Amino acid sequence: MPDSADLEPRVREILDAHSGVEGALLPILHAVQDAFGYVPEEALPLIAADQTLSKAEAYGVLTFYHDFRTRPAGRHVLKLCRAEACKAMGADRLHTQIRTKLGIDWHGTTADGRITLEPVFCLGLCANGPSAMIDGRVVGRLDTAKFDAIVGGLE
Amino acid sequence: MMKVWIPRDAAARALGAEEVVAALRAEARRRGADLTLVRNGSRGMLWLEPLAEVEIDGIRHAFGPMTPETVGQLFDGGALALGPTEDLPWMKAQTRLTFARVGVIDPLSFAEFRSHGGLAGLTRALAMDGAAVVAEVTASGLRGRGGAGFPTGIKWKTVHDAAGARKYIVCNADEGDSATFADRMIMEGDPFTLIEGMVIAGLAVGATTGFIYSRSEYPDANAAMAEALQIARDEGLIGPSVLGSGRAFDLDLRIGAGAYVCGEETALLNSLEGKRGVVRAKPPLPALQGFMGRPTVVNNVISLASVPAILAQGAAAYAALGIGRSKGTIPLQIAGNVRRGGLFEAAFGLSLGQIVNEIGGGTASGRPVKAVQVGGPLGAYLTPGQFDLPFGYEEYAGQDALIGHAGLTVFDDSTDMLEMARFAMEFCAIESCGKCTPCRIGAVRGVETLDRIARGDADAISLLTDLCATMKAGSLCALGGFTPYPVLSALTHFPGDFLRAREAAE
Ligand SMILES: Cc1cc2nc3c(=O)[nH]c(=O)nc-3n(C[C@H](O)[C@H](O)[C@H](O)COP(=O)(O)O)c2cc1C
Ligand code: SF4
Ligand code: FES
């Protein structure tokens, strides 16, 4: 949880950087999430006022998009592609194994706060599935051995 | 001096390109070799990635798939040496117009872009008036590559003729369909071509501002695109005076937030405006009332990136390729359970069997092909019985199928088509924008109904077909309206998968 004393100046900085941008709400929400790891509830009234929206409208936008989180994620975010081309390469079976290994389901975070697991629908690596992304880094032809090697090295 | 190319393309990186680069640098140091390394786009032979190329007597030779352990072969030769890249069957059989430079040049070298034919189309367009550019694009027969196949020139003419001081060019780079990566490969492999195409569109219709709406799932493409935009601005390709012409066009990159429906053009416009990505009713057409209610061209990456080649080589040369009303070339994206997956640009008209068996080499698993889904999550499943079907918009529509963004997913005979139908409904339920009931509620009912069928309830099959009819007839956009295609094609072609489930449950 960011200190609310730190929060406001940082959010204001982001809002200033986007002044004059047409349709700035998504870029602002991305920037806030990049800064804090999620979009803190306290940031929303500031953003809404800046964009001349009601808080409910800003909240409606925030919750429409799968990417934005309203709570912090684990230290690492693992996204596994659930879409068709990866399914054709056995993604479903692999995902069951991975969920069992991590002891969590989709959108869950491991008890030690290390990994949050998210589904994703296509990473554009569809000729090299099953595909994944770990903290923004792409991984192709994922299998349990590769998973163990990648996840084993994470703090 | 030793010159080597190793792609920066996300598919190459996902398979270890960075590790190969590190190993190559270390090996060159160990041998005292003077290494020049270029990070190019991908040649599209994705089963060979990371594919390295080494210049030997002025000719690029391919090696792959590379691993850190095998980089010595780049110096000494070995089993991974494949011969001159351009002589490989995959390369020789293509007609590369839109992807001519992808994999060849350093994507962020403006000098290489120019020396390989970049800016020829824009230079010609700058000497024409807007209406003439629009007429040229219309004459080429280019149709939208984002899925709907609408003639690009006609869309541009609407925006050209629309009154309004401010018009926009919006590039739809929200490539969300499974089995598609052509947009990504352009953005990572030849981003200046996309920028050039957008500038031409701006000049043609009288727009001075453009947006590229990309997706958060593409961090590598977005980084390349952002860097390319900065270079393009520094080089005067975009900005207050395009190539010193005195005509302005500027361009901004925006990133979506993980909503598939934002690929639909009106949802995309709402998202660009900072709203929920809900689909708008048409009319009004985006061409007349698009971004901020102003006239707007919305085109797919490949539509826009094909324009420079059309202007450079002339509409007639483009229109001479293809079949029927499907003119020019199409970048086929061959994916899923396939031996040779990748991007293959060819004139329209290849048969499905040629694509899957000859180009793709059949399944990766070596088992028989069961089905091929063409056109992403809203596209139908086709069977080997339909392998004669030529690749074209009308040809596919005639089979209750669609070519979409030209992605093809190959499935082997271990696939359970009931599960694939269920997934189509589940995906629609997750990604529905919520505006209309047949889609929002129908997709959830679809999942439940398929679960009933899976439990052996045969009566539920007719419920499913009724539900699909309701979704087709009552949905505002193709997410709800076309999800029935994969579902019904699975049911029609593979009734056994729906019956077998019943027997198993009894
Ligand atoms: C649910 C849905 C998703 C879509 N996704 C995309 C997409 O990712 N990229 C795209 O170019 N078009 C997509 N489209 C099609 C667009 O609405 C639109 O037709 C296209 O961007 C127009 O450009 P074009 O004429 O160059 O194809 C989608 C349509 C629907 C209904
Ligand atoms: S069909 Fe679905 S996604 Fe399309 S407008 Fe209706 S609810 Fe939204
Ligand atoms: S379907 Fe998994 S990366 Fe495209």
XYZ file of C-alpha atoms and ligand atoms in Angstrom:
704
model
C 0.000 0.000 0.000
C 1.671 3.280 -0.999
C 1.767 5.966 1.654
C -1.031 8.402 0.808
C 1.401 11.241 1.434
C 3.562 9.855 -1.428
C 0.620 8.946 -3.543
C -0.863 12.305 -4.297
C 2.297 14.040 -5.582
C 3.158 11.024 -7.772
C -0.362 10.895 -9.252
C -0.316 14.656 -9.839
C 3.006 14.264 -11.641
C 1.435 11.672 -13.930
C -1.633 13.843 -14.538
C 0.565 16.825 -15.398
C 2.574 14.744 -17.841
C -0.674 13.937 -19.678
C -2.180 17.421 -19.758
C -3.440 18.329 -23.210
C -3.462 14.695 -24.384
C -6.685 13.757 -26.181
C -8.405 10.806 -24.497
C -5.770 10.552 -21.789
C -7.582 8.254 -19.355
C -6.069 4.941 -20.496
C -2.508 6.297 -20.719
C -2.981 7.761 -17.215
C -4.282 4.489 -15.763
C -1.365 2.612 -17.355
C 1.119 5.106 -15.907
C -0.437 4.897 -12.433
C -0.383 1.103 -12.538
C 3.255 1.175 -13.716
C 4.132 3.449 -10.800
C 2.323 1.575 -8.015
C 1.804 -1.911 -9.428
C -1.973 -1.353 -9.300
C -4.413 1.539 -9.364
C -4.894 2.570 -5.727
C -8.416 3.541 -4.757
C -7.154 6.879 -3.415
C -5.839 7.765 -6.877
C -9.216 7.475 -8.548
C -10.854 10.732 -7.314
C -7.736 12.661 -8.394
C -7.799 11.079 -11.843
C -11.549 11.541 -12.215
C -11.401 15.223 -11.287
C -8.527 15.794 -13.721
C -10.436 14.152 -16.568
C -13.717 15.877 -15.591
C -15.422 12.566 -14.902
C -17.412 11.380 -11.923
C -15.618 8.865 -9.727
C -18.182 6.270 -10.825
C -17.366 6.895 -14.488
C -13.636 6.576 -13.883
C -14.270 3.393 -11.886
C -16.398 2.062 -14.746
C -13.494 2.490 -17.139
C -10.986 1.000 -14.717
C -13.023 -2.163 -14.214
C -13.866 -2.632 -17.892
C -10.287 -3.535 -18.796
C -8.749 -6.863 -17.754
C -5.270 -5.314 -17.317
C -5.988 -2.909 -14.503
C -5.869 -4.164 -10.944
C -7.295 -2.485 -7.894
C -5.080 -4.473 -5.514
C -1.352 -5.245 -5.618
C -0.245 -8.405 -7.451
C 2.429 -10.836 -6.301
C 6.102 -9.973 -6.841
C 5.987 -11.652 -10.253
C 3.141 -11.928 -12.737
C 2.942 -15.067 -14.855
C 0.566 -14.952 -17.805
C -0.303 -18.154 -19.614
C -1.939 -18.082 -23.035
C -5.255 -19.888 -23.046
C -6.164 -19.210 -26.701
C -6.750 -21.696 -29.501
C -3.310 -22.061 -31.099
C -1.772 -22.732 -27.695
C -4.593 -25.148 -26.838
C -3.708 -27.018 -30.040
C -0.269 -27.569 -28.490
C -1.555 -28.948 -25.209
C -1.811 -25.722 -23.197
C -4.763 -26.967 -21.125
C -2.902 -29.954 -19.713
C 0.166 -27.815 -19.028
C -1.915 -25.176 -17.272
C -3.460 -27.777 -14.991
C 0.036 -28.995 -14.061
C 1.252 -25.454 -13.417
C -1.762 -24.540 -11.316
C -1.201 -27.670 -9.267
C 2.500 -26.888 -8.818
C 1.734 -23.321 -7.721
C -1.293 -24.355 -5.685
C -3.388 -21.505 -7.120
C -6.086 -20.988 -9.706
C -6.377 -18.257 -12.344
C -6.037 -14.744 -10.888
C -4.645 -16.224 -7.687
C -1.424 -15.314 -5.885
C 0.795 -17.848 -4.125
C 0.651 -17.731 -0.321
C 4.217 -16.377 -0.142
C 3.214 -13.486 -2.433
C 5.719 -14.597 -5.045
C 3.602 -15.261 -8.137
C 0.272 -14.080 -9.483
C -1.180 -16.235 -12.246
C -3.201 -14.590 -15.014
C -4.790 -15.989 -18.150
C -4.036 -14.172 -21.387
C -5.659 -14.590 -24.767
C -2.863 -14.636 -27.305
C 0.622 -13.201 -27.111
C 1.217 -13.378 -30.868
C 3.528 -16.365 -30.421
C 0.994 -18.780 -31.839
C 3.392 -20.809 -33.984
C 5.547 -21.461 -30.927
C 3.031 -22.422 -28.262
C 2.266 -23.018 -25.513
C 3.173 -19.393 -24.814
C 3.642 -17.409 -21.656
C 4.850 -14.103 -20.324
C 6.712 -13.629 -17.076
C 7.025 -10.020 -15.890
C 6.664 -8.799 -19.469
C 9.209 -11.250 -20.909
C 7.907 -13.633 -23.580
C 8.364 -17.406 -23.415
C 7.581 -19.876 -26.186
C 7.216 -23.676 -26.250
C 6.605 -23.718 -22.526
C 6.700 -27.085 -20.787
C 7.003 -28.101 -17.151
C 10.818 -28.246 -17.314
C 11.021 -24.704 -18.695
C 8.467 -23.566 -16.144
C 10.531 -25.044 -13.290
C 13.698 -23.381 -14.596
C 12.057 -19.970 -14.931
C 10.045 -19.984 -11.734
C 12.792 -21.631 -9.702
C 14.982 -18.597 -10.325
C 12.479 -16.066 -9.051
C 12.762 -14.404 -5.640
C 34.761 -8.676 -40.094
C 31.955 -11.108 -39.429
C 28.382 -9.917 -39.989
C 25.549 -11.770 -38.251
C 21.807 -11.128 -38.017
C 19.748 -12.428 -35.089
C 16.118 -11.314 -34.858
C 14.761 -9.057 -32.154
C 11.289 -10.392 -33.003
C 9.320 -11.530 -29.952
C 9.000 -15.082 -31.298
C 12.791 -15.336 -31.580
C 13.209 -13.837 -28.121
C 10.630 -16.222 -26.682
C 12.776 -19.077 -27.960
C 16.036 -17.749 -26.555
C 17.425 -15.194 -29.043
C 18.911 -13.065 -26.253
C 20.768 -16.059 -24.825
C 22.086 -16.890 -28.314
C 23.253 -13.288 -28.769
C 25.115 -13.387 -25.439
C 26.759 -16.693 -26.330
C 27.710 -15.407 -29.783
C 29.344 -12.286 -28.360
C 31.322 -14.399 -25.899
C 32.391 -16.823 -28.629
C 33.483 -13.971 -30.924
C 35.574 -12.522 -28.099
C 37.126 -15.905 -27.415
C 38.068 -16.285 -31.083
C 39.145 -12.673 -31.435
C 36.612 -12.217 -34.253
C 35.416 -8.741 -35.215
C 31.631 -9.182 -34.928
C 28.977 -6.906 -36.409
C 25.591 -7.963 -35.075
C 22.308 -6.722 -36.554
C 19.015 -7.304 -34.734
C 16.589 -7.752 -37.633
C 12.922 -8.707 -37.762
C 11.965 -12.329 -38.301
C 12.011 -13.952 -41.729
C 8.795 -15.664 -40.669
C 10.203 -19.213 -40.509
C 9.187 -19.420 -36.900
C 9.971 -23.127 -36.464
C 13.618 -22.214 -37.107
C 13.815 -19.400 -34.567
C 16.123 -18.218 -33.261
C 17.349 -18.107 -36.866
C 20.781 -16.577 -37.280
C 22.164 -15.390 -40.587
C 25.837 -15.063 -41.426
C 27.176 -13.158 -44.411
C 29.396 -15.432 -46.490
C 30.890 -13.945 -49.691
C 28.227 -11.239 -49.633
C 25.332 -13.711 -49.320
C 23.262 -14.271 -46.194
C 23.267 -17.884 -44.998
C 20.686 -19.170 -42.534
C 21.428 -21.224 -39.405
C 18.804 -22.525 -37.069
C 17.220 -23.154 -34.751
C 20.119 -21.766 -32.752
C 20.952 -22.455 -29.130
C 23.693 -20.912 -26.979
C 25.568 -24.232 -27.181
C 25.690 -24.259 -30.986
C 26.921 -20.736 -31.799
C 30.278 -22.232 -32.824
C 28.549 -23.427 -36.001
C 28.146 -19.809 -37.098
C 31.948 -19.756 -37.409
C 32.713 -23.316 -38.450
C 29.533 -24.513 -40.151
C 27.660 -27.626 -39.044
C 24.342 -29.392 -39.011
C 22.349 -26.183 -38.405
C 23.651 -24.525 -41.600
C 20.716 -24.291 -44.006
C 22.317 -22.515 -46.962
C 21.519 -19.118 -48.487
C 18.387 -17.724 -46.810
C 16.762 -16.506 -50.009
C 17.137 -19.981 -51.568
C 15.131 -21.743 -48.833
C 11.850 -23.133 -50.232
C 9.776 -21.107 -47.716
C 11.366 -17.868 -48.920
C 11.361 -18.670 -52.639
C 7.677 -19.607 -52.779
C 6.472 -16.261 -51.394
C 5.420 -12.985 -52.965
C 6.715 -10.554 -50.387
C 5.288 -7.077 -50.935
C 4.086 -5.913 -47.529
C 6.785 -7.932 -45.779
C 9.513 -7.232 -48.361
C 11.876 -5.699 -45.810
C 10.849 -7.669 -42.711
C 13.758 -9.839 -41.609
C 16.015 -8.200 -44.163
C 16.793 -4.824 -42.610
C 17.533 -3.484 -39.180
C 13.990 -2.310 -38.374
C 15.216 0.800 -36.578
C 17.692 1.903 -39.242
C 16.084 4.677 -41.243
C 19.025 4.543 -43.683
C 18.448 0.849 -44.409
C 14.706 1.425 -44.736
C 15.405 4.043 -47.405
C 18.047 2.059 -49.235
C 15.666 -0.924 -49.463
C 12.888 1.012 -51.181
C 11.296 2.764 -48.216
C 9.600 6.104 -48.925
C 9.113 5.353 -52.647
C 5.337 5.152 -52.125
C 5.167 8.299 -50.027
C 7.362 10.224 -52.444
C 4.952 9.370 -55.242
C 1.923 10.222 -53.084
C 3.381 13.624 -52.226
C 3.338 14.505 -55.919
C -0.350 13.541 -56.297
C -3.474 15.161 -54.910
C -5.471 13.365 -52.226
C -8.229 12.210 -54.535
C -5.691 10.635 -56.888
C -4.091 8.696 -54.022
C -7.522 7.480 -52.930
C -8.271 6.438 -56.517
C -4.989 4.516 -56.706
C -5.753 2.596 -53.506
C -9.279 1.880 -54.779
C -7.915 0.622 -58.096
C -5.529 -1.751 -56.320
C -8.511 -3.674 -54.952
C -7.011 -3.630 -51.430
C -9.544 -4.742 -48.841
C -9.312 -4.372 -45.091
C -7.063 -7.018 -43.599
C -8.540 -6.646 -40.098
C -11.303 -9.105 -40.860
C -14.280 -7.436 -42.464
C -12.641 -7.067 -45.889
C -14.119 -3.659 -46.661
C -12.468 -1.942 -49.680
C -9.859 0.410 -48.261
C -10.113 2.989 -51.062
C -13.863 3.374 -50.597
C -13.439 3.961 -46.868
C -10.761 6.561 -47.593
C -13.007 8.291 -50.135
C -15.746 8.700 -47.517
C -13.290 10.395 -45.169
C -11.739 12.421 -48.011
C -15.174 13.718 -49.027
C -16.349 14.364 -45.452
C -16.439 17.960 -44.280
C -14.345 18.723 -41.239
C -11.242 20.644 -40.311
C -9.853 17.793 -38.193
C -9.711 14.226 -39.398
C -7.850 11.237 -38.000
C -6.073 8.106 -39.139
C -6.381 5.311 -36.597
C -4.334 2.177 -37.022
C -5.947 -0.865 -35.495
C -3.011 -2.785 -34.026
C -5.101 -4.539 -31.387
C -4.290 -7.892 -32.997
C -6.205 -10.103 -30.579
C -7.080 -13.114 -32.720
C -5.377 -16.343 -31.817
C -3.051 -17.485 -34.642
C -2.275 -13.956 -35.768
C 1.026 -12.131 -35.497
C 1.407 -10.288 -38.814
C 0.763 -6.880 -37.225
C 3.258 -7.657 -34.499
C 5.878 -8.725 -37.037
C 5.481 -5.497 -39.029
C 5.765 -3.368 -35.890
C 8.861 -5.266 -34.779
C 10.355 -5.896 -38.225
C 9.592 -2.845 -40.378
C 7.785 -0.179 -38.352
C 8.665 2.644 -40.758
C 6.514 0.991 -43.430
C 3.472 1.251 -41.179
C 4.299 4.879 -40.430
C 4.750 5.552 -44.164
C 1.366 3.965 -44.897
C -0.328 6.087 -42.248
C 1.285 9.271 -43.564
C 0.044 8.417 -47.063
C -3.449 7.842 -45.644
C -3.286 11.203 -43.868
C -2.238 13.029 -47.017
C -4.896 11.226 -49.042
C -7.871 12.093 -46.835
C -6.644 15.359 -45.327
C -5.909 14.130 -41.801
C -3.041 15.561 -39.782
C -3.191 13.336 -36.702
C -2.881 9.606 -36.347
C -3.009 7.019 -33.599
C -1.676 3.510 -33.459
C -3.778 1.507 -30.992
C -1.669 -1.461 -29.998
C -2.066 -3.987 -27.201
C -0.437 -4.438 -23.837
C 0.277 -8.090 -24.677
C 2.902 -6.827 -27.196
C 5.606 -5.110 -25.099
C 8.345 -5.836 -27.647
C 6.339 -4.453 -30.568
C 5.365 -1.399 -28.559
C 8.974 -0.666 -27.650
C 10.070 -0.985 -31.298
C 7.170 1.140 -32.482
C 7.811 3.882 -29.908
C 11.473 4.034 -30.903
C 10.576 4.086 -34.597
C 8.172 6.996 -34.043
C 10.920 8.994 -32.366
C 13.308 8.295 -35.248
C 10.597 9.126 -37.804
C 10.035 12.440 -36.056
C 13.774 13.182 -35.999
C 14.051 12.309 -39.701
C 11.071 14.468 -40.650
C 8.915 11.571 -41.846
C 6.268 12.750 -39.402
C 5.824 16.160 -37.816
C 4.934 19.650 -39.002
C 6.383 19.181 -42.487
C 6.389 15.630 -43.864
C 9.670 15.156 -45.780
C 9.875 18.929 -46.104
C 6.590 19.132 -48.025
C 5.073 21.703 -45.697
C 2.236 19.271 -44.951
C 1.793 18.113 -41.368
C 1.132 14.655 -39.994
C 1.844 13.525 -36.467
C 1.366 10.189 -34.862
C 0.923 8.829 -31.351
C 1.121 5.282 -29.981
C -1.596 4.172 -27.561
C -1.769 0.885 -25.698
C -4.953 -1.018 -24.906
C -5.566 -2.778 -21.640
C -6.382 -6.389 -22.359
C -9.866 -6.221 -23.857
C -10.327 -8.270 -27.035
C -13.444 -6.349 -28.034
C -11.388 -3.159 -28.373
C -10.231 -4.566 -31.716
C -13.730 -3.796 -32.964
C -13.330 -0.381 -34.506
C -15.987 1.550 -32.588
C -15.020 -0.009 -29.249
C -11.450 0.926 -30.131
C -12.488 4.535 -30.708
C -14.263 4.641 -27.353
C -11.157 3.234 -25.706
C -8.952 5.833 -27.446
C -11.256 8.522 -26.102
C -10.694 7.178 -22.582
C -14.009 5.389 -22.232
C -15.135 1.830 -21.615
C -14.482 -0.198 -24.760
C -18.144 -0.664 -25.568
C -19.223 -1.136 -29.178
C -21.111 1.759 -30.790
C -24.140 1.260 -33.010
C -23.504 2.018 -36.703
C -24.483 4.374 -38.293
C -22.875 6.778 -37.792
C -19.905 5.292 -39.590
C -16.522 5.990 -37.985
C -15.521 7.395 -41.370
C -17.961 10.246 -40.709
C -18.118 10.362 -36.905
C -15.144 8.530 -35.495
C -12.574 9.698 -32.952
C -14.117 12.554 -30.949
C -17.008 12.534 -33.419
C -14.766 13.570 -36.300
C -14.117 11.867 -39.667
C -11.748 8.964 -39.065
C -10.100 6.250 -41.103
C -9.775 3.069 -39.036
C -7.578 0.525 -40.760
C -5.709 -2.584 -39.775
C -1.880 -2.553 -39.623
C -1.552 -4.749 -42.703
C -4.002 -2.666 -44.747
C -1.964 0.461 -44.002
C 1.425 -1.224 -44.357
C 0.433 -2.527 -47.805
C -0.242 0.963 -49.138
C 3.398 2.061 -49.642
C 4.074 -0.935 -51.919
C 0.858 -0.258 -53.833
C 1.824 3.370 -54.428
C 5.404 2.442 -55.278
C 4.599 -0.315 -57.751
C 1.249 0.924 -58.988
C -2.302 -0.265 -58.390
C -2.310 -2.455 -61.499
C 0.620 -4.574 -60.324
C -1.153 -5.232 -57.014
C -4.540 -5.913 -58.589
C -2.945 -8.401 -60.987
C -2.331 -10.727 -58.032
C -4.988 -12.840 -56.333
C -8.333 -14.350 -57.285
C -11.820 -12.937 -57.846
C -12.444 -9.986 -55.565
C -9.503 -10.909 -53.332
C -6.677 -8.886 -54.853
C -3.036 -8.685 -53.988
C -1.177 -10.622 -51.331
C -2.121 -11.836 -47.882
C 0.284 -12.663 -45.052
C -0.841 -16.118 -43.979
C -0.077 -16.895 -40.358
C 0.233 -20.619 -39.860
C 0.008 -21.668 -36.225
C -1.021 -24.231 -33.678
C -0.070 -27.867 -34.040
C 1.940 -27.475 -37.248
C 5.409 -28.635 -38.261
C 6.453 -25.436 -40.026
C 4.600 -22.531 -38.473
C 5.184 -18.942 -39.433
C 4.305 -16.074 -41.693
C 3.991 -16.727 -45.414
C 2.985 -13.880 -47.731
C 1.387 -15.018 -50.965
C -1.174 -13.929 -53.519
C -4.730 -14.959 -52.573
C -5.841 -18.294 -53.941
C -3.713 -20.974 -52.285
C -5.804 -23.952 -51.301
C -6.204 -24.761 -47.616
C -4.502 -28.098 -48.232
C -1.488 -26.411 -49.834
C -1.196 -24.074 -46.869
C -1.495 -26.748 -44.198
C 0.305 -29.661 -45.817
C 2.756 -28.255 -48.354
C 3.763 -25.023 -46.658
C 3.070 -26.012 -43.067
C 4.231 -29.608 -43.419
C 1.234 -31.075 -41.561
C 0.989 -31.353 -37.803
C 3.878 -30.949 -35.387
C 2.760 -34.065 -33.556
C 2.881 -36.121 -36.762
C -0.737 -37.197 -36.235
C -3.462 -36.582 -38.847
C -4.967 -33.094 -39.141
C -8.422 -33.023 -37.599
C -9.470 -29.413 -38.123
C -8.138 -26.013 -39.089
C -9.632 -22.901 -37.565
C -9.269 -19.996 -39.964
C -9.788 -16.369 -38.983
C -9.266 -16.449 -35.235
C -11.735 -17.082 -32.412
C -14.722 -15.990 -34.526
C -13.716 -18.168 -37.486
C -15.097 -21.552 -38.463
C -13.387 -24.906 -38.121
C -12.670 -26.448 -41.516
C -11.830 -30.081 -42.180
C -9.431 -31.925 -44.490
C -12.534 -32.538 -46.640
C -12.408 -28.817 -47.469
C -8.716 -28.684 -48.342
C -9.469 -27.659 -51.958
C -10.945 -24.347 -50.816
C -8.989 -21.425 -52.302
C -7.988 -18.650 -49.910
C -10.276 -15.685 -50.628
C -12.971 -13.611 -48.923
C -15.972 -14.809 -50.973
C -14.683 -18.369 -51.244
C -14.613 -18.702 -47.449
C -17.901 -16.860 -46.934
C -19.474 -19.416 -49.275
C -18.521 -22.160 -46.795
C -19.916 -20.300 -43.733
C -16.320 -19.488 -42.892
C -14.165 -16.394 -42.877
C -10.544 -15.554 -43.519
C -10.478 -12.838 -40.862
C -6.933 -11.589 -40.294
C -5.600 -14.687 -42.112
C -4.526 -16.720 -39.114
C -4.801 -20.512 -39.376
C -4.668 -22.853 -36.390
C -3.991 -26.507 -37.100
C -5.359 -29.177 -34.732
C -4.500 -32.860 -34.731
C -6.869 -35.772 -34.235
C -6.501 -35.761 -30.455
C -8.548 -32.539 -30.280
C -11.950 -32.626 -28.591
C -14.151 -30.345 -30.701
C -16.790 -30.112 -27.975
C -14.126 -28.526 -25.777
C -13.195 -26.135 -28.617
C -16.856 -25.136 -29.004
C -17.103 -24.590 -25.272
C -13.980 -22.455 -25.358
C -15.465 -20.268 -28.118
C -18.498 -19.559 -25.933
C -16.373 -19.028 -22.824
C -14.135 -16.568 -24.672
C -17.179 -14.646 -25.901
C -18.566 -14.528 -22.353
C -15.265 -13.235 -20.941
C -14.719 -10.642 -23.662
C -18.290 -9.466 -24.342
C -18.593 -5.693 -24.022
C -21.982 -6.229 -22.416
C -24.014 -4.007 -24.692
C -26.420 -6.597 -26.075
C -28.205 -9.462 -24.358
C -27.774 -12.232 -26.966
C -24.021 -11.909 -26.609
C -23.669 -11.087 -22.913
C -26.155 -13.650 -21.618
C -26.149 -15.972 -24.637
C -22.474 -16.808 -24.345
C -22.844 -17.746 -20.678
C -25.840 -19.945 -21.577
C -23.730 -21.391 -24.384
C -21.090 -22.576 -21.944
C -23.756 -24.090 -19.674
C -25.460 -25.780 -22.613
C -22.201 -27.284 -23.851
C -21.535 -28.561 -20.353
C -24.934 -30.253 -20.440
C -24.083 -31.839 -23.770
C -20.771 -32.987 -22.337
C -22.676 -34.642 -19.488
C -24.715 -36.603 -22.026
C -27.839 -34.486 -22.411
C -28.629 -34.857 -26.126
C -31.663 -32.556 -25.959
C -29.309 -29.701 -25.232
C -27.918 -29.892 -28.802
C -31.047 -28.306 -30.246
C -30.929 -25.694 -27.488
C -27.396 -24.905 -28.607
C -28.376 -24.451 -32.251
C -31.299 -22.200 -31.233
C -29.009 -20.161 -29.037
C -26.537 -19.770 -31.893
C -29.326 -18.557 -34.182
C -30.320 -15.964 -31.574
C -26.736 -14.783 -31.161
C -26.227 -14.536 -34.931
C -29.414 -12.565 -35.469
C -29.422 -10.373 -32.379
C -25.839 -9.294 -31.736
C -24.634 -5.815 -32.534
C -21.091 -6.814 -33.506
C -19.216 -9.849 -34.728
C -18.103 -10.975 -31.277
C -21.578 -12.171 -30.391
C -22.616 -12.534 -34.019
C -19.774 -14.768 -35.217
C -19.018 -16.871 -32.128
C -21.656 -19.288 -33.479
C -19.376 -20.027 -36.465
C -16.719 -21.976 -34.584
C -19.421 -23.552 -32.404
C -21.709 -24.671 -35.225
C -18.872 -25.737 -37.531
C -17.505 -27.936 -34.742
C -20.967 -29.434 -34.264
C -21.630 -29.884 -37.997
C -18.282 -31.380 -38.961
C -17.648 -33.405 -35.825
C -21.026 -34.550 -34.484
C -19.283 -37.601 -33.058
C -17.410 -35.462 -30.538
C -20.727 -34.224 -29.220
C -22.244 -37.723 -29.187
C -19.212 -39.495 -27.821
C -19.413 -37.287 -24.796
C -22.991 -38.457 -24.266
C -22.108 -42.118 -24.509
C -19.235 -41.660 -22.122
C -21.552 -40.122 -19.576
C -24.187 -42.833 -19.772
C -14.669 -8.428 -31.760
C -13.908 -7.829 -32.895
C -12.517 -7.754 -32.823
C -11.792 -7.182 -33.860
N -10.431 -7.136 -33.736
C -9.712 -6.513 -34.713
C -8.310 -6.393 -34.589
O -7.707 -6.832 -33.613
N -7.627 -5.764 -35.569
C -8.274 -5.235 -36.672
O -7.624 -4.641 -37.523
N -9.597 -5.364 -36.808
C -10.336 -5.971 -35.860
N -11.701 -6.059 -36.005
C -12.312 -5.441 -37.207
C -12.516 -3.948 -37.013
O -13.780 -3.729 -36.433
C -12.474 -3.172 -38.343
O -13.244 -3.828 -39.281
C -11.076 -3.011 -38.911
O -10.192 -2.472 -37.958
C -11.102 -2.079 -40.105
O -9.830 -2.024 -40.720
P -9.577 -2.699 -42.142
O -10.667 -2.220 -43.049
O -8.249 -2.220 -42.563
O -9.643 -4.167 -41.937
C -12.458 -6.661 -34.994
C -13.832 -6.760 -35.077
C -14.558 -7.343 -34.037
C -16.032 -7.424 -34.162
S -22.161 -8.604 -29.705
Fe -21.193 -8.678 -27.673
S -19.297 -7.535 -27.905
Fe -20.576 -7.029 -29.689
S -21.736 -5.189 -29.061
Fe -23.003 -6.934 -28.453
S -22.400 -7.351 -26.316
Fe -20.820 -6.057 -27.193
S -2.686 -18.404 -29.212
Fe -1.246 -18.468 -27.616
S 0.169 -16.973 -28.291
Fe -1.384 -16.774 -29.786
